[in-house]
Amino acid sequence: MKGRGTGVSIAPDDAVAKPDLLKGKLDKAQALGFDTVELPVHGMRVIVNGRLDEKRLDGYARLLSRYPFRYAMHAPFSINLFDSEEGTEHFTLLLQSIRVCGAIGADTLVYHPGRYVAEEQLPYKDAWPRLTGEDKARLLERERDFMRRAGDAAGKVDVRIGMENMRPYLDCGDYCYSTDPALLAGQLERIAHPQIGITLDVGHLHLAMKSLPYGLEEALSSIRPYIMHMHLHDNFGKPTFSLEKNQYDLLPVGRGDMHMPIGLGDVPMDRIARLLGGEIDGYLIHELRPMYEDEWPKLAERLREATFGAAVRRPPIELAGNAGGA
């Protein structure tokens, strides 16, 4: 699989919020041979209550300019352009995220499409908005308007915005339209802006496939014309409820959005690569949870070997002694 560049993402925690720690991560990524890094806008703490901290942002711009990386940014997870009360404020956050990209020279911004039910509302069913089909249509139109305006702003600083296919949850299957690739493609078709495309998250797609009325080939066919960025990570295709977050609890049963390195789960990466023609006009980002950072060297080795999927799957562990056990 080829793209404009290949690299890793860094999670929104102290590793980004503290420049000295971020420098260590960047040094490591550079030493391993990655050429691209994706950073979270919210992890940098450069936007507070909607306002941009120009001084802090300037410090990040100076730090990041010391490295030869291409940069992508992830907009704050909290942005929800479907929020009926604060939608305009959320749009302001998206515009501020574009300004962050321009300041540090990032040319790609990942955005989570609108959610009918926000993630923080999922555990509280009484708080879910009661939306009719007409209500949802109005929200989709509002997002289209916001995204066209965001696309205009992004074009002025040479940034492309990738709308991400989201992971499904068992407690609310339709909380977000973009868990369905065909619906996401339909939204992109109607936005019709050259700066707006799709961030294909292969792990999220794998989790969604069992609930979709069509197969992988059709899913990828619908979104392929819009793909401009990819998140690569693995899981076993088992969705969870929204409150199931502890990865150490989920790992033994192989459930949820695990964000493991490709090859540790059963995402059909080889087939995905073939169906996409082996190449995209965008970055390939290994979006792993921090618990898998020790796998970065293996990812870098596979990058040099240009291998994916089944070619790197690990053999099963053979247990010594009586197979029946005690």
PDB file of N, CA and C in Angstrom, residues 51-110:
ATOM      1  N   ARG A  51     -10.765  29.677  22.126  1.00  0.00           N
ATOM      2  CA  ARG A  51      -9.768  30.691  21.782  1.00  0.00           C
ATOM      3  C   ARG A  51      -8.406  30.045  21.523  1.00  0.00           C
ATOM      4  N   LEU A  52      -7.701  30.604  20.547  1.00  0.00           N
ATOM      5  CA  LEU A  52      -6.400  30.086  20.163  1.00  0.00           C
ATOM      6  C   LEU A  52      -5.317  30.741  21.006  1.00  0.00           C
ATOM      7  N   ASP A  53      -4.471  29.907  21.611  1.00  0.00           N
ATOM      8  CA  ASP A  53      -3.316  30.394  22.371  1.00  0.00           C
ATOM      9  C   ASP A  53      -2.159  30.557  21.382  1.00  0.00           C
ATOM     10  N   GLU A  54      -2.020  31.750  20.833  1.00  0.00           N
ATOM     11  CA  GLU A  54      -1.041  31.998  19.774  1.00  0.00           C
ATOM     12  C   GLU A  54       0.390  31.760  20.250  1.00  0.00           C
ATOM     13  N   LYS A  55       0.687  32.157  21.464  1.00  0.00           N
ATOM     14  CA  LYS A  55       2.048  31.997  21.976  1.00  0.00           C
ATOM     15  C   LYS A  55       2.413  30.526  22.104  1.00  0.00           C
ATOM     16  N   ARG A  56       1.502  29.737  22.655  1.00  0.00           N
ATOM     17  CA  ARG A  56       1.776  28.306  22.806  1.00  0.00           C
ATOM     18  C   ARG A  56       1.873  27.638  21.427  1.00  0.00           C
ATOM     19  N   LEU A  57       0.986  28.026  20.521  1.00  0.00           N
ATOM     20  CA  LEU A  57       1.018  27.465  19.176  1.00  0.00           C
ATOM     21  C   LEU A  57       2.339  27.786  18.486  1.00  0.00           C
ATOM     22  N   ASP A  58       2.840  28.993  18.675  1.00  0.00           N
ATOM     23  CA  ASP A  58       4.114  29.374  18.064  1.00  0.00           C
ATOM     24  C   ASP A  58       5.247  28.489  18.571  1.00  0.00           C
ATOM     25  N   GLY A  59       5.190  28.116  19.846  1.00  0.00           N
ATOM     26  CA  GLY A  59       6.204  27.212  20.385  1.00  0.00           C
ATOM     27  C   GLY A  59       6.166  25.850  19.714  1.00  0.00           C
ATOM     28  N   TYR A  60       4.956  25.344  19.478  1.00  0.00           N
ATOM     29  CA  TYR A  60       4.831  24.061  18.771  1.00  0.00           C
ATOM     30  C   TYR A  60       5.325  24.186  17.333  1.00  0.00           C
ATOM     31  N   ALA A  61       4.996  25.300  16.681  1.00  0.00           N
ATOM     32  CA  ALA A  61       5.436  25.486  15.297  1.00  0.00           C
ATOM     33  C   ALA A  61       6.957  25.464  15.209  1.00  0.00           C
ATOM     34  N   ARG A  62       7.621  26.093  16.156  1.00  0.00           N
ATOM     35  CA  ARG A  62       9.093  26.094  16.151  1.00  0.00           C
ATOM     36  C   ARG A  62       9.633  24.691  16.377  1.00  0.00           C
ATOM     37  N   LEU A  63       9.045  23.962  17.331  1.00  0.00           N
ATOM     38  CA  LEU A  63       9.513  22.603  17.615  1.00  0.00           C
ATOM     39  C   LEU A  63       9.328  21.700  16.402  1.00  0.00           C
ATOM     40  N   LEU A  64       8.153  21.713  15.822  1.00  0.00           N
ATOM     41  CA  LEU A  64       7.851  20.797  14.724  1.00  0.00           C
ATOM     42  C   LEU A  64       8.648  21.125  13.467  1.00  0.00           C
ATOM     43  N   SER A  65       9.033  22.388  13.305  1.00  0.00           N
ATOM     44  CA  SER A  65       9.793  22.781  12.115  1.00  0.00           C
ATOM     45  C   SER A  65      11.213  22.219  12.123  1.00  0.00           C
ATOM     46  N   ARG A  66      11.663  21.718  13.251  1.00  0.00           N
ATOM     47  CA  ARG A  66      13.014  21.153  13.334  1.00  0.00           C
ATOM     48  C   ARG A  66      13.104  19.763  12.716  1.00  0.00           C
ATOM     49  N   TYR A  67      11.959  19.187  12.412  1.00  0.00           N
ATOM     50  CA  TYR A  67      11.926  17.813  11.897  1.00  0.00           C
ATOM     51  C   TYR A  67      11.501  17.816  10.431  1.00  0.00           C
ATOM     52  N   PRO A  68      11.908  16.780   9.695  1.00  0.00           N
ATOM     53  CA  PRO A  68      11.571  16.720   8.265  1.00  0.00           C
ATOM     54  C   PRO A  68      10.204  16.095   7.984  1.00  0.00           C
ATOM     55  N   PHE A  69       9.391  15.900   9.020  1.00  0.00           N
ATOM     56  CA  PHE A  69       8.122  15.195   8.850  1.00  0.00           C
ATOM     57  C   PHE A  69       7.112  15.984   8.014  1.00  0.00           C
ATOM     58  N   ARG A  70       6.243  15.220   7.369  1.00  0.00           N
ATOM     59  CA  ARG A  70       4.969  15.760   6.913  1.00  0.00           C
ATOM     60  C   ARG A  70       4.011  15.611   8.095  1.00  0.00           C
ATOM     61  N   TYR A  71       3.132  16.582   8.295  1.00  0.00           N
ATOM     62  CA  TYR A  71       2.248  16.545   9.453  1.00  0.00           C
ATOM     63  C   TYR A  71       0.779  16.487   9.040  1.00  0.00           C
ATOM     64  N   ALA A  72       0.044  15.658   9.769  1.00  0.00           N
ATOM     65  CA  ALA A  72      -1.415  15.660   9.738  1.00  0.00           C
ATOM     66  C   ALA A  72      -1.883  15.997  11.145  1.00  0.00           C
ATOM     67  N   MET A  73      -3.071  16.556  11.256  1.00  0.00           N
ATOM     68  CA  MET A  73      -3.641  16.896  12.554  1.00  0.00           C
ATOM     69  C   MET A  73      -5.005  16.237  12.699  1.00  0.00           C
ATOM     70  N   HIS A  74      -5.361  15.943  13.938  1.00  0.00           N
ATOM     71  CA  HIS A  74      -6.704  15.430  14.229  1.00  0.00           C
ATOM     72  C   HIS A  74      -7.454  16.502  14.994  1.00  0.00           C
ATOM     73  N   ALA A  75      -8.601  16.924  14.464  1.00  0.00           N
ATOM     74  CA  ALA A  75      -9.425  17.921  15.145  1.00  0.00           C
ATOM     75  C   ALA A  75      -9.940  17.358  16.466  1.00  0.00           C
ATOM     76  N   PRO A  76     -10.278  18.218  17.423  1.00  0.00           N
ATOM     77  CA  PRO A  76     -10.787  17.746  18.712  1.00  0.00           C
ATOM     78  C   PRO A  76     -11.945  16.768  18.560  1.00  0.00           C
ATOM     79  N   PHE A  77     -11.885  15.681  19.328  1.00  0.00           N
ATOM     80  CA  PHE A  77     -12.940  14.670  19.278  1.00  0.00           C
ATOM     81  C   PHE A  77     -14.293  15.252  19.678  1.00  0.00           C
ATOM     82  N   SER A  78     -14.268  16.314  20.488  1.00  0.00           N
ATOM     83  CA  SER A  78     -15.508  16.879  21.026  1.00  0.00           C
ATOM     84  C   SER A  78     -16.304  17.667  19.992  1.00  0.00           C
ATOM     85  N   ILE A  79     -15.709  17.989  18.855  1.00  0.00           N
ATOM     86  CA  ILE A  79     -16.456  18.730  17.832  1.00  0.00           C
ATOM     87  C   ILE A  79     -17.629  17.887  17.336  1.00  0.00           C
ATOM     88  N   ASN A  80     -18.820  18.468  17.394  1.00  0.00           N
ATOM     89  CA  ASN A  80     -20.015  17.797  16.883  1.00  0.00           C
ATOM     90  C   ASN A  80     -20.897  18.839  16.205  1.00  0.00           C
ATOM     91  N   LEU A  81     -20.813  18.910  14.893  1.00  0.00           N
ATOM     92  CA  LEU A  81     -21.566  19.920  14.157  1.00  0.00           C
ATOM     93  C   LEU A  81     -23.063  19.661  14.162  1.00  0.00           C
ATOM     94  N   PHE A  82     -23.492  18.533  14.736  1.00  0.00           N
ATOM     95  CA  PHE A  82     -24.923  18.259  14.903  1.00  0.00           C
ATOM     96  C   PHE A  82     -25.457  18.796  16.232  1.00  0.00           C
ATOM     97  N   ASP A  83     -24.599  19.324  17.086  1.00  0.00           N
ATOM     98  CA  ASP A  83     -25.047  19.808  18.386  1.00  0.00           C
ATOM     99  C   ASP A  83     -26.032  20.957  18.176  1.00  0.00           C
ATOM    100  N   SER A  84     -27.263  20.753  18.602  1.00  0.00           N
ATOM    101  CA  SER A  84     -28.323  21.724  18.308  1.00  0.00           C
ATOM    102  C   SER A  84     -28.151  23.031  19.073  1.00  0.00           C
ATOM    103  N   GLU A  85     -27.481  22.982  20.229  1.00  0.00           N
ATOM    104  CA  GLU A  85     -27.334  24.177  21.049  1.00  0.00           C
ATOM    105  C   GLU A  85     -26.005  24.886  20.819  1.00  0.00           C
ATOM    106  N   GLU A  86     -24.963  24.123  20.492  1.00  0.00           N
ATOM    107  CA  GLU A  86     -23.631  24.708  20.394  1.00  0.00           C
ATOM    108  C   GLU A  86     -22.967  24.422  19.050  1.00  0.00           C
ATOM    109  N   GLY A  87     -23.762  24.163  18.023  1.00  0.00           N
ATOM    110  CA  GLY A  87     -23.194  23.832  16.725  1.00  0.00           C
ATOM    111  C   GLY A  87     -22.266  24.902  16.191  1.00  0.00           C
ATOM    112  N   THR A  88     -22.641  26.184  16.380  1.00  0.00           N
ATOM    113  CA  THR A  88     -21.796  27.271  15.888  1.00  0.00           C
ATOM    114  C   THR A  88     -20.471  27.302  16.630  1.00  0.00           C
ATOM    115  N   GLU A  89     -20.494  27.056  17.942  1.00  0.00           N
ATOM    116  CA  GLU A  89     -19.253  27.009  18.710  1.00  0.00           C
ATOM    117  C   GLU A  89     -18.367  25.861  18.235  1.00  0.00           C
ATOM    118  N   HIS A  90     -18.972  24.742  17.898  1.00  0.00           N
ATOM    119  CA  HIS A  90     -18.202  23.606  17.406  1.00  0.00           C
ATOM    120  C   HIS A  90     -17.580  23.928  16.050  1.00  0.00           C
ATOM    121  N   PHE A  91     -18.310  24.658  15.224  1.00  0.00           N
ATOM    122  CA  PHE A  91     -17.756  25.075  13.936  1.00  0.00           C
ATOM    123  C   PHE A  91     -16.555  25.995  14.150  1.00  0.00           C
ATOM    124  N   THR A  92     -16.635  26.859  15.144  1.00  0.00           N
ATOM    125  CA  THR A  92     -15.492  27.717  15.476  1.00  0.00           C
ATOM    126  C   THR A  92     -14.273  26.878  15.840  1.00  0.00           C
ATOM    127  N   LEU A  93     -14.489  25.790  16.585  1.00  0.00           N
ATOM    128  CA  LEU A  93     -13.377  24.895  16.929  1.00  0.00           C
ATOM    129  C   LEU A  93     -12.772  24.271  15.677  1.00  0.00           C
ATOM    130  N   LEU A  94     -13.612  23.932  14.710  1.00  0.00           N
ATOM    131  CA  LEU A  94     -13.100  23.372  13.461  1.00  0.00           C
ATOM    132  C   LEU A  94     -12.259  24.410  12.721  1.00  0.00           C
ATOM    133  N   LEU A  95     -12.734  25.647  12.672  1.00  0.00           N
ATOM    134  CA  LEU A  95     -11.961  26.704  12.023  1.00  0.00           C
ATOM    135  C   LEU A  95     -10.646  26.952  12.749  1.00  0.00           C
ATOM    136  N   GLN A  96     -10.672  26.922  14.073  1.00  0.00           N
ATOM    137  CA  GLN A  96      -9.429  27.094  14.833  1.00  0.00           C
ATOM    138  C   GLN A  96      -8.462  25.948  14.554  1.00  0.00           C
ATOM    139  N   SER A  97      -8.989  24.755  14.375  1.00  0.00           N
ATOM    140  CA  SER A  97      -8.135  23.603  14.059  1.00  0.00           C
ATOM    141  C   SER A  97      -7.460  23.789  12.702  1.00  0.00           C
ATOM    142  N   ILE A  98      -8.182  24.367  11.757  1.00  0.00           N
ATOM    143  CA  ILE A  98      -7.591  24.666  10.447  1.00  0.00           C
ATOM    144  C   ILE A  98      -6.463  25.679  10.607  1.00  0.00           C
ATOM    145  N   ARG A  99      -6.665  26.668  11.466  1.00  0.00           N
ATOM    146  CA  ARG A  99      -5.611  27.661  11.705  1.00  0.00           C
ATOM    147  C   ARG A  99      -4.381  27.014  12.331  1.00  0.00           C
ATOM    148  N   VAL A 100      -4.593  26.050  13.211  1.00  0.00           N
ATOM    149  CA  VAL A 100      -3.463  25.320  13.796  1.00  0.00           C
ATOM    150  C   VAL A 100      -2.685  24.607  12.696  1.00  0.00           C
ATOM    151  N   CYS A 101      -3.401  23.959  11.788  1.00  0.00           N
ATOM    152  CA  CYS A 101      -2.736  23.284  10.666  1.00  0.00           C
ATOM    153  C   CYS A 101      -1.885  24.262   9.873  1.00  0.00           C
ATOM    154  N   GLY A 102      -2.454  25.425   9.569  1.00  0.00           N
ATOM    155  CA  GLY A 102      -1.709  26.410   8.799  1.00  0.00           C
ATOM    156  C   GLY A 102      -0.464  26.884   9.513  1.00  0.00           C
ATOM    157  N   ALA A 103      -0.551  27.023  10.840  1.00  0.00           N
ATOM    158  CA  ALA A 103       0.583  27.535  11.609  1.00  0.00           C
ATOM    159  C   ALA A 103       1.747  26.562  11.659  1.00  0.00           C
ATOM    160  N   ILE A 104       1.455  25.259  11.672  1.00  0.00           N
ATOM    161  CA  ILE A 104       2.546  24.286  11.791  1.00  0.00           C
ATOM    162  C   ILE A 104       2.885  23.622  10.462  1.00  0.00           C
ATOM    163  N   GLY A 105       2.147  23.959   9.411  1.00  0.00           N
ATOM    164  CA  GLY A 105       2.444  23.390   8.108  1.00  0.00           C
ATOM    165  C   GLY A 105       1.839  22.028   7.855  1.00  0.00           C
ATOM    166  N   ALA A 106       0.807  21.660   8.616  1.00  0.00           N
ATOM    167  CA  ALA A 106       0.106  20.394   8.359  1.00  0.00           C
ATOM    168  C   ALA A 106      -0.828  20.580   7.176  1.00  0.00           C
ATOM    169  N   ASP A 107      -0.898  19.577   6.300  1.00  0.00           N
ATOM    170  CA  ASP A 107      -1.760  19.709   5.126  1.00  0.00           C
ATOM    171  C   ASP A 107      -2.988  18.809   5.170  1.00  0.00           C
ATOM    172  N   THR A 108      -3.189  18.114   6.291  1.00  0.00           N
ATOM    173  CA  THR A 108      -4.332  17.206   6.433  1.00  0.00           C
ATOM    174  C   THR A 108      -4.933  17.363   7.822  1.00  0.00           C
ATOM    175  N   LEU A 109      -6.257  17.455   7.884  1.00  0.00           N
ATOM    176  CA  LEU A 109      -6.971  17.548   9.154  1.00  0.00           C
ATOM    177  C   LEU A 109      -8.055  16.484   9.186  1.00  0.00           C
ATOM    178  N   VAL A 110      -8.024  15.625  10.201  1.00  0.00           N
ATOM    179  CA  VAL A 110      -9.036  14.584  10.379  1.00  0.00           C
ATOM    180  C   VAL A 110     -10.172  15.143  11.232  1.00  0.00           C
TER     181      VAL A 110
END
